[in-house]
Short mmCIF file of C-alpha atoms in Angstrom, two decimals:
data_model
loop_
_atom_site.label_atom_id
_atom_site.label_comp_id
_atom_site.label_asym_id
_atom_site.label_seq_id
_atom_site.Cartn_x
_atom_site.Cartn_y
_atom_site.Cartn_z
CA MET H 1 28.97 98.19 124.72
CA PHE H 2 29.61 97.61 128.42
CA ALA H 3 33.34 96.98 127.63
CA ASP H 4 33.32 100.26 125.75
CA ASN H 5 31.63 102.28 128.96
CA VAL H 6 33.57 100.14 131.64
CA LEU H 7 35.59 102.94 132.95
CA ILE H 8 32.16 105.32 133.20
CA VAL H 9 30.22 102.44 134.83
CA THR H 10 33.11 101.95 137.31
CA ILE H 11 33.16 105.71 138.24
CA VAL H 12 29.75 105.97 138.34
CA ALA H 13 29.31 102.67 140.67
CA ALA H 14 32.07 103.76 142.97
CA PHE H 15 30.83 107.11 143.21
CA LEU H 16 27.24 106.05 144.19
CA ILE H 17 28.62 103.50 146.85
CA ALA H 18 30.73 106.33 148.38
CA VAL H 19 27.66 108.59 148.58
CA LEU H 20 25.49 105.86 150.15
CA ILE H 21 28.10 104.64 152.72
CA GLY H 22 28.88 108.57 153.64
CA PRO H 23 25.42 109.26 155.49
CA LEU H 24 25.81 105.88 157.39
CA PHE H 25 29.53 106.29 158.22
CA ILE H 26 29.96 109.91 159.25
CA PRO H 27 27.21 109.59 162.15
CA PHE H 28 29.16 106.21 163.14
CA LEU H 29 32.41 108.32 163.51
CA ARG H 30 30.76 111.15 165.35
CA ARG H 31 29.27 108.62 167.68
CA LEU H 32 32.80 107.27 168.25
CA LYS H 33 33.82 110.67 169.05
CA PHE H 34 36.58 110.21 166.10
CA GLY H 35 37.01 114.14 165.70
CA GLN H 36 40.00 115.94 164.22
CA ALA H 37 42.68 117.54 166.09
CA ILE H 38 43.63 120.96 164.47
CA ARG H 39 47.64 121.49 164.83
CA GLU H 40 48.22 124.53 166.87
CA GLU H 41 50.81 126.18 164.25
CA GLY H 42 48.06 125.92 161.59
CA PRO H 43 45.80 128.80 159.97
CA GLN H 44 43.77 130.31 163.07
CA SER H 45 40.57 130.12 160.82
CA HIS H 46 40.89 126.32 161.00
CA LYS H 47 40.10 126.14 164.80
CA LYS H 48 36.54 125.89 163.82
CA LYS H 49 36.91 122.67 162.09
CA ALA H 50 38.09 120.69 165.25
CA GLY H 51 35.99 117.83 166.12
CA THR H 52 35.13 117.28 162.61
CA PRO H 53 34.83 113.58 162.04
CA THR H 54 37.85 112.08 160.60
CA MET H 55 38.84 108.82 158.73
CA GLY H 56 36.57 109.46 156.29
CA GLY H 57 39.05 108.04 153.91
CA THR H 58 37.55 104.45 154.84
CA ILE H 59 34.33 105.82 152.62
CA ILE H 60 36.73 105.84 149.75
CA LEU H 61 38.40 102.46 150.54
CA LEU H 62 35.31 100.94 150.85
CA ALA H 63 34.03 102.14 147.39
CA LEU H 64 37.38 101.09 145.87
CA ILE H 65 37.16 97.39 147.11
CA PHE H 66 33.64 96.91 146.16
CA THR H 67 34.02 98.28 142.70
CA VAL H 68 37.44 96.60 141.90
CA LEU H 69 36.12 93.29 143.11
CA LYS H 70 33.17 93.94 140.61
CA PHE H 71 34.57 94.99 137.52
CA ALA H 72 38.27 94.05 137.45
CA ASN H 73 40.14 90.65 136.86
CA SER H 74 41.50 88.95 139.65
CA SER H 75 45.05 89.67 138.58
CA VAL H 76 48.38 90.06 140.00
CA GLU H 77 48.44 93.94 138.75
CA VAL H 78 45.05 94.30 141.15
CA THR H 79 46.95 92.51 143.85
CA PHE H 80 49.80 94.69 143.60
CA LEU H 81 47.73 97.73 143.42
CA LEU H 82 45.56 97.00 146.48
CA LEU H 83 48.50 95.90 148.46
CA VAL H 84 50.07 99.40 148.26
CA THR H 85 46.68 101.32 148.44
CA LEU H 86 45.46 99.13 151.66
CA GLY H 87 49.02 98.77 153.10
CA TYR H 88 49.35 102.42 153.12
CA GLY H 89 46.08 103.13 154.02
CA LEU H 90 46.64 101.09 157.34
CA ILE H 91 49.49 103.09 157.99
CA GLY H 92 47.42 106.14 157.93
CA PHE H 93 44.46 104.58 160.05
CA LEU H 94 47.01 103.49 162.71
CA ASP H 95 48.15 107.26 162.56
CA ASP H 96 44.64 108.70 162.82
CA PHE H 97 43.61 106.09 165.35
CA ILE H 98 46.44 107.23 168.02
CA LYS H 99 45.65 110.90 167.33
CA ILE H 100 42.05 110.43 168.27
CA ARG H 101 43.04 108.31 171.18
CA LYS H 102 45.48 110.85 172.48
CA LYS H 103 43.38 113.80 171.48
CA HIS H 104 46.20 115.46 169.77
CA ASN H 105 47.39 116.33 166.31
CA LEU H 106 50.43 113.54 166.78
CA GLY H 107 49.87 110.25 166.18
CA LEU H 108 52.79 107.79 164.87
CA THR H 109 56.30 109.22 165.19
CA ALA H 110 57.78 109.88 161.94
CA LYS H 111 60.48 107.22 162.69
CA GLN H 112 57.53 104.68 162.92
CA LYS H 113 55.54 106.01 159.76
CA PHE H 114 58.79 105.67 157.80
CA ALA H 115 59.69 102.39 158.94
CA GLY H 116 56.05 101.11 157.92
CA GLN H 117 56.30 102.79 154.67
CA ILE H 118 59.68 101.19 153.82
CA LEU H 119 58.67 97.68 154.98
CA LEU H 120 55.49 98.44 152.71
CA GLY H 121 57.74 99.17 149.82
CA ILE H 122 59.88 96.11 150.33
CA ALA H 123 56.80 93.77 150.14
CA ALA H 124 55.75 95.95 147.00
CA TYR H 125 59.28 95.25 145.29
CA ALA H 126 59.05 91.39 146.46
CA LEU H 127 55.84 91.20 144.60
CA LEU H 128 57.12 93.10 141.38
CA ILE H 129 60.28 90.59 141.38
CA VAL H 130 57.51 87.85 141.27
CA MET H 131 55.62 89.33 138.53
CA GLY H 132 58.90 89.87 136.44
CA HIS H 133 58.26 93.72 136.38
CA ASP H 134 60.33 96.02 133.77
CA THR H 135 62.82 97.55 135.79
CA SER H 136 63.24 100.64 133.03
CA LEU H 137 62.16 104.07 133.46
CA HIS H 138 60.48 105.60 130.30
CA LEU H 139 61.13 109.17 129.64
CA PRO H 140 58.09 111.13 129.32
CA GLY H 141 57.09 112.57 125.51
CA THR H 142 60.13 110.19 124.05
CA PRO H 143 60.42 106.71 123.03
CA TRP H 144 63.43 106.48 125.17
CA LYS H 145 64.05 104.56 128.34
CA LEU H 146 66.81 104.08 130.94
CA GLU H 147 67.28 100.58 132.45
CA LEU H 148 67.81 100.87 136.47
CA GLY H 149 68.48 97.07 136.92
CA TYR H 150 69.06 96.40 140.79
CA PHE H 151 68.86 100.57 141.15
CA TYR H 152 64.98 100.51 140.59
CA PHE H 153 64.67 98.80 144.24
CA PRO H 154 65.80 102.14 145.77
CA PHE H 155 64.04 104.25 143.31
CA LEU H 156 60.88 102.27 143.91
CA LEU H 157 61.05 102.99 147.50
CA PHE H 158 61.94 106.78 147.03
CA LEU H 159 58.71 106.72 144.59
CA LEU H 160 56.44 105.12 147.31
CA VAL H 161 57.16 106.89 150.30
CA GLY H 162 57.59 110.39 148.41
CA THR H 163 54.36 110.10 146.72
CA THR H 164 52.59 108.94 150.08
CA ASN H 165 54.12 111.74 151.92
CA ALA H 166 53.36 114.44 148.96
CA VAL H 167 49.81 113.58 148.95
CA ASN H 168 49.50 113.75 152.56
CA LEU H 169 50.95 117.12 152.52
CA THR H 170 48.46 118.26 149.99
CA ASP H 171 45.64 117.16 152.36
CA GLY H 172 45.01 120.45 154.22
CA LEU H 173 41.76 122.34 152.98
CA ASP H 174 38.48 120.86 152.25
CA GLY H 175 38.02 119.36 148.99
CA LEU H 176 41.62 120.08 148.12
CA LEU H 177 43.02 116.42 147.85
CA ALA H 178 39.77 114.96 147.05
CA GLY H 179 39.45 117.15 143.76
CA THR H 180 43.03 117.14 142.76
CA GLY H 181 43.27 113.66 143.35
CA ALA H 182 40.40 112.73 141.39
CA ILE H 183 41.86 114.70 138.58
CA ALA H 184 45.27 112.85 138.77
CA PHE H 185 43.54 109.34 138.84
CA GLY H 186 41.29 110.36 135.89
CA ALA H 187 44.38 111.04 133.95
CA TYR H 188 46.07 107.65 134.78
CA ALA H 189 42.65 105.90 134.08
CA ILE H 190 43.03 107.39 130.37
CA ILE H 191 46.72 106.78 130.10
CA ALA H 192 46.02 103.12 131.39
CA TRP H 193 43.12 102.51 129.12
CA PHE H 194 45.08 103.53 125.85
CA GLY H 195 48.22 101.54 127.19
CA GLN H 196 45.70 98.38 127.38
CA ASN H 197 46.51 98.02 131.22
CA TYR H 198 42.69 97.47 131.34
CA ASP H 199 42.47 96.33 135.41
CA THR H 200 44.82 99.15 136.27
CA ALA H 201 42.33 101.50 134.18
CA ILE H 202 39.45 100.14 136.08
CA PHE H 203 41.31 100.44 139.49
CA SER H 204 41.96 104.42 138.71
CA ALA H 205 38.58 104.55 137.70
CA ALA H 206 37.29 103.19 140.70
CA VAL H 207 39.04 105.53 142.72
CA VAL H 208 38.00 108.44 140.68
CA GLY H 209 34.31 107.48 141.58
CA GLY H 210 35.14 106.69 145.19
CA VAL H 211 37.06 110.43 145.61
CA LEU H 212 34.23 112.33 143.72
CA GLY H 213 31.68 110.40 146.17
CA PHE H 214 33.87 111.17 149.12
CA LEU H 215 33.98 114.73 148.03
CA VAL H 216 30.39 115.31 148.21
CA PHE H 217 30.84 115.35 151.93
CA ASN H 218 34.41 117.03 152.03
CA ALA H 219 33.70 119.87 149.88
CA HIS H 220 33.58 123.11 151.98
CA PRO H 221 32.63 123.13 154.66
CA ALA H 222 33.33 119.66 155.11
CA ARG H 223 31.35 116.96 157.31
CA VAL H 224 33.92 114.73 157.28
CA PHE H 225 38.05 114.59 156.69
CA MET H 226 39.67 111.70 154.93
CA GLY H 227 42.29 111.81 157.53
CA ASP H 228 45.86 109.93 156.86
CA THR H 229 43.82 106.99 156.22
CA GLY H 230 42.83 108.10 153.15
CA SER H 231 45.70 110.42 152.01
CA LEU H 232 48.32 107.78 152.41
CA ALA H 233 46.27 105.19 150.68
CA LEU H 234 45.69 107.52 147.81
CA GLY H 235 49.40 108.44 147.77
CA GLY H 236 50.15 104.62 147.62
CA ALA H 237 47.66 104.00 144.78
CA LEU H 238 48.72 106.97 142.75
CA ALA H 239 52.50 105.35 142.89
CA GLY H 240 51.30 101.70 142.33
CA ILE H 241 49.15 102.95 139.43
CA ALA H 242 52.43 104.57 137.93
CA ILE H 243 54.42 101.53 138.44
CA MET H 244 52.07 99.54 136.79
CA THR H 245 51.61 101.63 133.65
CA LYS H 246 55.39 102.04 133.36
CA THR H 247 55.32 105.91 133.83
CA GLU H 248 56.95 106.39 136.92
CA LEU H 249 58.65 109.62 136.01
CA LEU H 250 55.50 110.81 134.39
CA LEU H 251 54.10 110.89 137.74
CA ALA H 252 55.92 114.06 138.55
CA ILE H 253 53.82 115.95 136.00
CA ILE H 254 50.57 114.53 136.40
CA GLY H 255 51.01 114.87 140.30
CA GLY H 256 52.44 118.20 139.71
CA VAL H 257 50.17 119.83 142.48
CA PHE H 258 51.56 117.11 145.05
CA VAL H 259 55.20 118.03 143.93
CA VAL H 260 54.75 121.87 144.13
CA GLU H 261 53.46 121.44 147.70
CA THR H 262 56.20 119.15 148.72
CA LEU H 263 58.77 121.98 147.36
CA SER H 264 57.07 124.65 149.09
CA VAL H 265 57.68 122.70 152.53
CA ILE H 266 61.33 121.74 151.73
CA LEU H 267 62.11 125.52 150.45
CA GLN H 268 60.69 127.03 153.40
CA VAL H 269 62.28 124.55 155.84
CA VAL H 270 65.77 125.06 154.07
CA SER H 271 65.35 128.85 154.03
CA PHE H 272 64.63 129.12 157.46
CA LYS H 273 67.30 126.84 158.73
CA THR H 274 69.81 128.58 156.62
CA ARG H 275 69.00 132.08 156.32
CA GLY H 276 66.29 132.50 159.45
CA LYS H 277 63.92 133.87 156.96
CA ARG H 278 60.50 132.18 155.58
CA ILE H 279 59.91 132.21 152.01
CA PHE H 280 56.19 131.65 152.42
CA ARG H 281 53.81 132.93 155.05
CA MET H 282 53.01 129.16 155.77
CA SER H 283 53.82 125.81 154.17
CA PRO H 284 52.45 123.88 152.42
CA LEU H 285 51.69 126.34 149.79
CA HIS H 286 47.84 126.28 150.43
CA HIS H 287 48.36 127.51 153.74
CA HIS H 288 50.26 130.77 152.22
CA PHE H 289 47.47 131.74 149.82
CA GLU H 290 44.77 131.12 152.67
CA LEU H 291 46.98 133.85 154.57
CA THR H 292 47.47 136.34 152.04
CA GLY H 293 43.56 136.86 151.99
CA TRP H 294 42.10 134.31 149.70
CA SER H 295 38.97 132.27 150.68
CA GLU H 296 39.37 128.45 151.07
CA TRP H 297 37.02 127.82 148.21
CA ARG H 298 39.32 130.09 145.91
CA VAL H 299 42.68 128.34 146.82
CA VAL H 300 40.93 124.75 146.35
CA VAL H 301 39.14 125.77 143.05
CA THR H 302 42.68 127.29 141.72
CA PHE H 303 44.54 124.22 142.76
CA TRP H 304 42.13 122.15 141.06
CA LEU H 305 42.72 124.30 137.72
CA VAL H 306 46.44 123.77 138.12
CA GLY H 307 45.91 120.00 138.54
CA ILE H 308 43.88 119.84 135.37
CA PHE H 309 46.65 121.50 133.45
CA PHE H 310 49.19 119.02 135.02
CA ALA H 311 46.95 116.14 134.25
CA GLY H 312 46.51 117.07 130.55
CA LEU H 313 49.93 117.63 129.99
CA GLY H 314 50.55 114.19 131.29
CA VAL H 315 48.15 112.62 129.15
CA TYR H 316 49.22 114.37 126.21
CA LEU H 317 52.80 113.21 126.48
CA GLU H 318 51.90 109.73 127.26
CA VAL H 319 48.72 109.03 124.90
CA VAL H 320 49.35 111.85 122.37
CA THR H 321 52.90 112.29 121.51
CA ILE H 322 53.86 108.41 122.07
CA LYS H 323 50.69 106.35 121.23
#
């Protein structure tokens, strides 16, 4: 009976741990004066959020670690997932800490952050070699695959760095990333379970529970922000799970919200530099809708619904059409 319900048990356990840790950890962050600095170029309505405790992603990571150690096996797959999750979370932690010390919204430089992400990607690739990992890419919704061989290495770096930064860009409104993240990881828990990648499924479920527990404190009006500690860790975890389930290309569908957010930034920059005109009132895209008059909660819920659509499509393509 437990084996049949292990994903639900894992989600509930991680959720409860996060909910219990939150009331203890948030006042601790306040005492340390670990408040969020708001970027000057952001929406003016966000100024009132200045000083809200950040680095709350630590709550998610603690819930994840305790739950995974309890319910998952000590496998090389779990080791890989913890490496990319905690590794990118550490980069985010350093970024957050520097911002807090400087009392400014600039932490690690872009070069420093990129170098750290690349080095961690190399370490991840080395572990995959030891694991004898499949270097082919499976085309979503089909039985076909494309063998990359040595070209899998640059693809892996692109996947890890791209995903972590795309997820990071989405963390701009109360509950936005927590909700869309829970949806995406929930989809992967289903895919991993049906693919008999049980440890990866449990890991995914633990993230879902931890993120939902964090959402209790992060829903509008947020009492705590996850910071780069949380957003980069979630990006690393999402990419890592896609790698373990051999659904690297499917990630672009399941994480459709993150892709759209990233594209909005790219299009905005390219348009402004080439034509001197902006496509959106502000990027990432969630800020555009804010500035058109949507309430923050309306934007967040709309993005959640879009996330559910993309996640459902991804599960359908992987589980229904293939399995």
